[in-house]
């Protein structure tokens, strides 16, 4: 296990993407996004994705410098075509557009088709918080067979994608409340991370290709491929329902398409909203209400073995402070793969 400073990871990531022909600002945005995920403890959406992104660039799945095209627009909504550009770039611009509309009209909604992988979804609604707003983000992860990783409630075969939903709100602290959850028990990235590390996963996360419970990541990847289970364990119908709605909001509403359609060019559909708090209630009153709610929640008695009750986003902020100071813990295999890619591309680092 290595401890790598965030600045070093950001730099080597940006240089790798630069070497593959990306506009430098896009390289910086993507690398910053990945490293920020690591800083907050979301390692499954961090620099472990560099190798995947390099492959996506080399095969043409990601189109650097793609046009951010507003196809249709009203005062409070927009439909955007991302033309298969970097997911992080498209999503960042789309959320900025939703924020602009919310500033003028209370609520802004932006739906995007033809984006690529956006990594950690929670970073985009969190953009709204710095503008004294609440943010919402939904994604469907594409309409190709490769996206199908989740079994429907009561099924065995992977028919749905591991689609996430995220909200962010001011908290009254220096960090926002962020709820960032996949509609499967775990995201595929956690299986990928466990596979890298040669670790087992907790029971109840996925089944093998025959429908048998498994904890071995290799049984998930196969071949034949297993399937993640919908969020909720014995109440998995709830995660199944959420997953279906992410398909409709992100895939059907945007025109990207949904799982099962087998589009030749895979892409993600995004649904973003921003809510201007001042148009609903005075901002200070809202923040006071959040503070009171936090105090009420934290006043609960704790179960044995629990020292503290956290608000969503609080642990990520503590991780950020610690890892910014001490460095990001990175598995040796992940670090060596990044260094190998850098050497092959003639990048120092």
Short mmCIF file of C-alpha atoms in Angstrom, two decimals:
data_model
loop_
_atom_site.label_atom_id
_atom_site.label_comp_id
_atom_site.label_asym_id
_atom_site.label_seq_id
_atom_site.Cartn_x
_atom_site.Cartn_y
_atom_site.Cartn_z
CA UNK A 1 0.00 0.00 0.00
CA UNK A 2 1.38 3.40 -1.03
CA UNK A 3 0.58 6.86 0.37
CA UNK A 4 0.47 9.22 -2.60
CA UNK A 5 -0.14 12.94 -2.33
CA UNK A 6 -3.22 14.21 -4.15
CA UNK A 7 -1.19 16.76 -6.11
CA UNK A 8 1.04 14.01 -7.55
CA UNK A 9 -1.94 11.90 -8.59
CA UNK A 10 -3.70 14.88 -10.17
CA UNK A 11 -0.58 15.77 -12.15
CA UNK A 12 0.20 12.30 -13.47
CA UNK A 13 -3.45 11.73 -14.39
CA UNK A 14 -3.68 14.99 -16.32
CA UNK A 15 -0.40 14.25 -18.14
CA UNK A 16 -1.67 10.79 -19.15
CA UNK A 17 -4.86 12.22 -20.63
CA UNK A 18 -2.92 15.05 -22.30
CA UNK A 19 -0.67 12.46 -23.96
CA UNK A 20 -3.76 10.80 -25.45
CA UNK A 21 -4.86 14.00 -27.14
CA UNK A 22 -7.26 15.53 -24.61
CA UNK A 23 -7.58 19.30 -24.26
CA UNK A 24 -5.58 20.20 -21.17
CA UNK A 25 -8.50 21.71 -19.23
CA UNK A 26 -10.51 18.53 -19.76
CA UNK A 27 -7.54 16.43 -18.64
CA UNK A 28 -7.31 18.50 -15.46
CA UNK A 29 -11.05 18.28 -14.75
CA UNK A 30 -11.15 14.51 -15.19
CA UNK A 31 -8.01 13.89 -13.15
CA UNK A 32 -9.24 16.23 -10.40
CA UNK A 33 -12.57 14.42 -10.30
CA UNK A 34 -10.93 11.02 -9.86
CA UNK A 35 -8.53 12.22 -7.19
CA UNK A 36 -11.30 14.01 -5.29
CA UNK A 37 -13.16 10.70 -5.14
CA UNK A 38 -10.10 9.09 -3.55
CA UNK A 39 -9.73 12.00 -1.13
CA UNK A 40 -13.28 11.45 0.09
CA UNK A 41 -12.86 7.70 0.43
CA UNK A 42 -14.69 6.68 -2.74
CA UNK A 43 -11.74 4.66 -4.03
CA UNK A 44 -13.91 2.61 -6.39
CA UNK A 45 -14.53 5.81 -8.39
CA UNK A 46 -11.02 7.21 -8.07
CA UNK A 47 -7.76 6.71 -9.93
CA UNK A 48 -8.44 2.99 -10.22
CA UNK A 49 -10.42 4.19 -13.26
CA UNK A 50 -7.38 5.61 -15.07
CA UNK A 51 -6.70 2.35 -16.94
CA UNK A 52 -10.37 2.09 -17.95
CA UNK A 53 -10.37 5.67 -19.21
CA UNK A 54 -7.17 5.16 -21.18
CA UNK A 55 -8.78 2.21 -22.91
CA UNK A 56 -11.95 4.24 -23.57
CA UNK A 57 -9.87 6.96 -25.20
CA UNK A 58 -7.87 4.52 -27.29
CA UNK A 59 -11.00 2.77 -28.57
CA UNK A 60 -12.84 6.02 -29.29
CA UNK A 61 -15.57 5.50 -26.68
CA UNK A 62 -14.68 8.88 -25.17
CA UNK A 63 -14.36 11.81 -27.56
CA UNK A 64 -12.20 14.56 -26.02
CA UNK A 65 -13.21 18.09 -26.86
CA UNK A 66 -16.75 17.03 -27.83
CA UNK A 67 -19.34 19.75 -28.33
CA UNK A 68 -21.66 20.51 -25.43
CA UNK A 69 -24.79 21.10 -27.51
CA UNK A 70 -28.02 22.54 -26.14
CA UNK A 71 -30.60 20.79 -28.31
CA UNK A 72 -33.74 22.25 -26.72
CA UNK A 73 -34.19 24.89 -24.06
CA UNK A 74 -36.80 26.82 -22.10
CA UNK A 75 -36.37 29.22 -19.21
CA UNK A 76 -36.20 26.42 -16.63
CA UNK A 77 -35.02 23.35 -18.56
CA UNK A 78 -32.60 22.20 -21.22
CA UNK A 79 -31.89 19.06 -23.21
CA UNK A 80 -28.17 18.64 -23.93
CA UNK A 81 -26.26 16.35 -26.28
CA UNK A 82 -22.82 15.57 -24.89
CA UNK A 83 -21.65 13.88 -28.13
CA UNK A 84 -19.88 11.14 -26.14
CA UNK A 85 -17.53 13.57 -24.44
CA UNK A 86 -15.89 13.03 -21.06
CA UNK A 87 -18.63 12.35 -18.52
CA UNK A 88 -16.99 14.58 -15.93
CA UNK A 89 -16.84 17.50 -18.37
CA UNK A 90 -20.38 17.10 -19.67
CA UNK A 91 -21.85 16.60 -16.19
CA UNK A 92 -20.02 19.59 -14.73
CA UNK A 93 -21.27 21.89 -17.50
CA UNK A 94 -24.80 20.48 -17.28
CA UNK A 95 -25.02 21.10 -13.54
CA UNK A 96 -23.70 24.62 -14.03
CA UNK A 97 -26.49 25.21 -16.54
CA UNK A 98 -29.11 23.86 -14.11
CA UNK A 99 -27.76 26.21 -11.43
CA UNK A 100 -27.99 29.20 -13.79
CA UNK A 101 -31.61 28.39 -14.54
CA UNK A 102 -32.46 27.85 -10.87
CA UNK A 103 -30.96 31.23 -10.00
CA UNK A 104 -33.42 32.90 -12.38
CA UNK A 105 -36.46 30.65 -12.04
CA UNK A 106 -36.23 28.80 -8.73
CA UNK A 107 -35.70 25.36 -10.24
CA UNK A 108 -33.46 24.34 -13.13
CA UNK A 109 -33.59 20.97 -14.87
CA UNK A 110 -31.03 19.73 -17.39
CA UNK A 111 -31.23 16.35 -19.08
CA UNK A 112 -28.23 15.02 -21.03
CA UNK A 113 -27.89 12.34 -23.66
CA UNK A 114 -24.70 10.83 -25.05
CA UNK A 115 -22.38 11.36 -22.10
CA UNK A 116 -19.73 8.93 -20.93
CA UNK A 117 -18.87 7.64 -17.44
CA UNK A 118 -19.15 10.46 -14.89
CA UNK A 119 -17.44 8.61 -11.98
CA UNK A 120 -18.70 9.76 -8.54
CA UNK A 121 -22.17 11.17 -9.11
CA UNK A 122 -22.33 13.05 -5.80
CA UNK A 123 -19.80 15.67 -6.89
CA UNK A 124 -22.28 17.25 -9.33
CA UNK A 125 -25.23 18.01 -7.04
CA UNK A 126 -22.62 19.25 -4.55
CA UNK A 127 -21.81 22.01 -7.09
CA UNK A 128 -25.21 23.50 -6.30
CA UNK A 129 -24.44 23.80 -2.59
CA UNK A 130 -21.79 26.46 -3.13
CA UNK A 131 -24.57 28.53 -4.76
CA UNK A 132 -26.86 28.11 -1.73
CA UNK A 133 -28.94 25.54 -3.55
CA UNK A 134 -29.97 21.89 -3.30
CA UNK A 135 -28.81 19.60 -6.10
CA UNK A 136 -30.17 16.33 -7.47
CA UNK A 137 -28.57 13.97 -9.98
CA UNK A 138 -29.68 10.71 -11.58
CA UNK A 139 -27.87 8.62 -14.18
CA UNK A 140 -28.55 5.61 -16.32
CA UNK A 141 -25.27 3.94 -17.12
CA UNK A 142 -25.86 3.15 -20.77
CA UNK A 143 -27.77 1.03 -23.21
CA UNK A 144 -25.13 -1.53 -24.16
CA UNK A 145 -24.86 -5.07 -22.89
CA UNK A 146 -21.74 -4.11 -20.91
CA UNK A 147 -23.88 -1.84 -18.71
CA UNK A 148 -26.18 -4.66 -17.63
CA UNK A 149 -24.87 -5.79 -14.24
CA UNK A 150 -27.87 -5.92 -11.88
CA UNK A 151 -30.53 -8.62 -11.58
CA UNK A 152 -34.16 -7.48 -11.34
CA UNK A 153 -35.99 -8.30 -8.12
CA UNK A 154 -36.64 -12.03 -8.24
CA UNK A 155 -34.41 -12.60 -11.28
CA UNK A 156 -30.98 -14.10 -11.94
CA UNK A 157 -29.81 -12.53 -15.18
CA UNK A 158 -28.15 -9.07 -15.22
CA UNK A 159 -30.79 -6.91 -16.91
CA UNK A 160 -30.38 -3.52 -15.23
CA UNK A 161 -27.45 -1.14 -14.71
CA UNK A 162 -25.95 -0.17 -11.35
CA UNK A 163 -27.49 3.28 -11.65
CA UNK A 164 -26.86 5.84 -8.88
CA UNK A 165 -28.91 8.69 -7.43
CA UNK A 166 -27.39 11.61 -5.53
CA UNK A 167 -28.61 14.63 -3.59
CA UNK A 168 -26.65 17.45 -1.96
CA UNK A 169 -27.72 20.17 0.44
CA UNK A 170 -26.14 22.89 2.56
CA UNK A 171 -25.49 21.62 6.07
CA UNK A 172 -24.38 24.71 7.95
CA UNK A 173 -20.88 23.19 8.11
CA UNK A 174 -17.97 23.64 5.71
CA UNK A 175 -19.04 20.36 4.08
CA UNK A 176 -22.35 19.63 2.36
CA UNK A 177 -24.82 16.89 3.14
CA UNK A 178 -24.36 14.42 0.27
CA UNK A 179 -26.44 11.30 -0.23
CA UNK A 180 -24.82 9.34 -3.08
CA UNK A 181 -26.20 5.84 -3.49
CA UNK A 182 -26.34 3.19 -6.13
CA UNK A 183 -29.61 1.37 -6.72
CA UNK A 184 -27.77 -1.94 -6.37
CA UNK A 185 -26.45 -3.18 -3.02
CA UNK A 186 -22.95 -2.06 -4.05
CA UNK A 187 -21.63 -0.36 -7.20
CA UNK A 188 -19.71 -2.44 -9.70
CA UNK A 189 -16.64 -0.35 -8.85
CA UNK A 190 -16.45 -1.95 -5.41
CA UNK A 191 -16.38 -5.37 -7.01
CA UNK A 192 -13.62 -4.10 -9.31
CA UNK A 193 -11.65 -2.78 -6.34
CA UNK A 194 -12.01 -6.04 -4.40
CA UNK A 195 -10.90 -7.96 -7.49
CA UNK A 196 -7.77 -5.79 -7.72
CA UNK A 197 -6.97 -6.44 -4.07
CA UNK A 198 -7.82 -10.15 -4.14
CA UNK A 199 -10.42 -9.62 -1.42
CA UNK A 200 -13.83 -11.14 -0.76
CA UNK A 201 -17.00 -9.06 -0.61
CA UNK A 202 -19.71 -9.15 2.08
CA UNK A 203 -22.52 -11.63 1.63
CA UNK A 204 -25.68 -10.41 -0.08
CA UNK A 205 -24.04 -8.18 -2.69
CA UNK A 206 -24.24 -10.35 -5.78
CA UNK A 207 -24.99 -13.77 -7.23
CA UNK A 208 -23.04 -15.91 -9.67
CA UNK A 209 -24.28 -16.82 -13.15
CA UNK A 210 -26.40 -19.66 -11.73
CA UNK A 211 -28.09 -17.45 -9.16
CA UNK A 212 -26.06 -18.66 -6.19
CA UNK A 213 -24.89 -16.16 -3.54
CA UNK A 214 -21.16 -15.46 -3.79
CA UNK A 215 -18.50 -13.30 -2.17
CA UNK A 216 -15.75 -13.93 -4.78
CA UNK A 217 -15.38 -11.07 -7.31
CA UNK A 218 -14.17 -13.58 -9.90
CA UNK A 219 -17.57 -15.28 -9.74
CA UNK A 220 -19.16 -11.94 -10.64
CA UNK A 221 -16.97 -11.29 -13.67
CA UNK A 222 -17.08 -14.89 -14.89
CA UNK A 223 -17.46 -15.84 -17.64
CA UNK A 224 -20.36 -16.24 -17.52
CA UNK A 225 -21.08 -13.00 -15.68
CA UNK A 226 -22.94 -12.92 -12.38
CA UNK A 227 -25.24 -10.11 -11.28
CA UNK A 228 -25.32 -7.47 -8.57
CA UNK A 229 -28.44 -7.53 -6.38
CA UNK A 230 -30.84 -4.58 -6.13
CA UNK A 231 -30.57 -2.39 -3.05
CA UNK A 232 -32.60 -3.52 -0.06
CA UNK A 233 -31.71 -7.15 0.72
CA UNK A 234 -35.07 -8.77 1.60
CA UNK A 235 -36.72 -5.51 0.49
CA UNK A 236 -34.85 -5.46 -2.81
CA UNK A 237 -38.04 -4.51 -4.63
CA UNK A 238 -37.32 -0.97 -3.40
CA UNK A 239 -33.90 -0.79 -5.05
CA UNK A 240 -35.38 -2.44 -8.13
CA UNK A 241 -38.03 0.29 -8.34
CA UNK A 242 -35.43 3.04 -7.90
CA UNK A 243 -33.29 1.48 -10.64
CA UNK A 244 -36.24 1.42 -13.00
CA UNK A 245 -36.92 5.13 -12.38
CA UNK A 246 -33.28 6.03 -13.03
CA UNK A 247 -33.65 4.36 -16.41
CA UNK A 248 -36.72 6.45 -17.17
CA UNK A 249 -35.31 9.79 -15.95
CA UNK A 250 -31.78 9.35 -17.24
CA UNK A 251 -32.33 7.11 -20.26
CA UNK A 252 -35.85 7.45 -21.62
CA UNK A 253 -36.37 11.18 -20.91
CA UNK A 254 -33.02 12.15 -22.42
CA UNK A 255 -33.44 9.99 -25.50
CA UNK A 256 -30.25 8.08 -24.71
CA UNK A 257 -32.17 4.84 -24.38
CA UNK A 258 -32.41 2.23 -21.66
CA UNK A 259 -30.80 -1.10 -20.89
CA UNK A 260 -31.79 -3.87 -23.26
CA UNK A 261 -31.84 -1.66 -26.36
CA UNK A 262 -28.32 -2.71 -27.41
CA UNK A 263 -27.21 0.58 -28.94
CA UNK A 264 -23.93 0.28 -30.83
CA UNK A 265 -22.42 3.35 -29.18
CA UNK A 266 -22.91 3.10 -25.44
CA UNK A 267 -23.49 6.27 -23.47
CA UNK A 268 -25.03 7.57 -20.26
CA UNK A 269 -28.15 9.66 -19.81
CA UNK A 270 -28.08 12.25 -17.04
CA UNK A 271 -30.84 14.08 -15.16
CA UNK A 272 -29.83 17.11 -13.08
CA UNK A 273 -31.85 19.55 -11.00
CA UNK A 274 -30.95 22.55 -8.89
CA UNK A 275 -33.32 24.18 -6.37
CA UNK A 276 -32.68 27.77 -5.29
CA UNK A 277 -33.44 27.68 -1.58
CA UNK A 278 -34.16 31.42 -1.28
CA UNK A 279 -37.08 31.05 -3.68
CA UNK A 280 -38.75 28.64 -1.25
CA UNK A 281 -37.67 29.77 2.22
CA UNK A 282 -35.07 32.22 3.61
CA UNK A 283 -31.67 30.58 3.32
CA UNK A 284 -30.68 31.18 6.96
CA UNK A 285 -33.94 29.64 8.14
CA UNK A 286 -33.26 26.58 5.99
CA UNK A 287 -29.76 26.15 7.41
CA UNK A 288 -31.06 26.55 10.98
CA UNK A 289 -33.63 23.84 10.29
CA UNK A 290 -30.90 21.54 8.99
CA UNK A 291 -28.80 22.19 12.11
CA UNK A 292 -31.73 21.41 14.38
CA UNK A 293 -32.46 18.23 12.42
CA UNK A 294 -28.83 17.14 12.74
CA UNK A 295 -28.86 17.71 16.49
CA UNK A 296 -32.10 15.77 16.84
CA UNK A 297 -30.74 12.81 14.85
CA UNK A 298 -27.45 12.74 16.75
CA UNK A 299 -29.27 12.76 20.10
CA UNK A 300 -30.34 9.17 19.50
CA UNK A 301 -28.97 6.45 21.76
CA UNK A 302 -26.30 4.44 19.95
CA UNK A 303 -26.25 0.71 19.37
CA UNK A 304 -23.41 -1.25 20.92
CA UNK A 305 -20.13 -0.70 19.09
CA UNK A 306 -21.14 2.64 17.55
CA UNK A 307 -19.30 5.68 18.88
CA UNK A 308 -20.90 8.37 16.73
CA UNK A 309 -23.88 8.90 14.44
CA UNK A 310 -22.86 10.61 11.22
CA UNK A 311 -24.76 12.81 8.79
CA UNK A 312 -24.31 11.82 5.11
CA UNK A 313 -21.24 13.63 3.81
CA UNK A 314 -19.58 13.94 7.21
CA UNK A 315 -17.35 10.87 6.93
CA UNK A 316 -16.34 11.87 3.40
CA UNK A 317 -15.27 15.29 4.71
CA UNK A 318 -13.16 13.72 7.46
CA UNK A 319 -11.55 11.42 4.91
CA UNK A 320 -10.84 14.46 2.74
CA UNK A 321 -9.09 16.32 5.55
CA UNK A 322 -7.00 13.32 6.56
CA UNK A 323 -6.03 12.21 3.06
CA UNK A 324 -5.25 15.74 1.94
CA UNK A 325 -2.81 15.93 4.84
CA UNK A 326 -1.37 12.38 4.91
CA UNK A 327 -1.73 11.26 1.31
CA UNK A 328 -4.10 8.87 -0.44
CA UNK A 329 -3.68 5.16 0.39
CA UNK A 330 -3.35 3.39 -2.93
CA UNK A 331 -3.08 -0.31 -3.60
CA UNK A 332 0.34 -1.26 -5.02
CA UNK A 333 -1.24 -2.87 -8.11
CA UNK A 334 -3.24 0.27 -8.93
CA UNK A 335 -0.23 2.56 -8.51
CA UNK A 336 2.03 0.34 -10.59
CA UNK A 337 -0.57 0.20 -13.37
CA UNK A 338 -0.78 4.00 -13.47
CA UNK A 339 3.02 4.24 -13.57
CA UNK A 340 3.19 1.63 -16.35
CA UNK A 341 0.66 3.57 -18.44
CA UNK A 342 2.62 6.78 -17.84
CA UNK A 343 5.88 5.15 -18.95
CA UNK A 344 4.29 3.73 -22.10
CA UNK A 345 2.97 7.19 -22.99
CA UNK A 346 6.29 8.88 -22.22
CA UNK A 347 4.87 10.75 -19.24
CA UNK A 348 7.13 11.56 -16.31
CA UNK A 349 5.85 10.32 -12.98
#
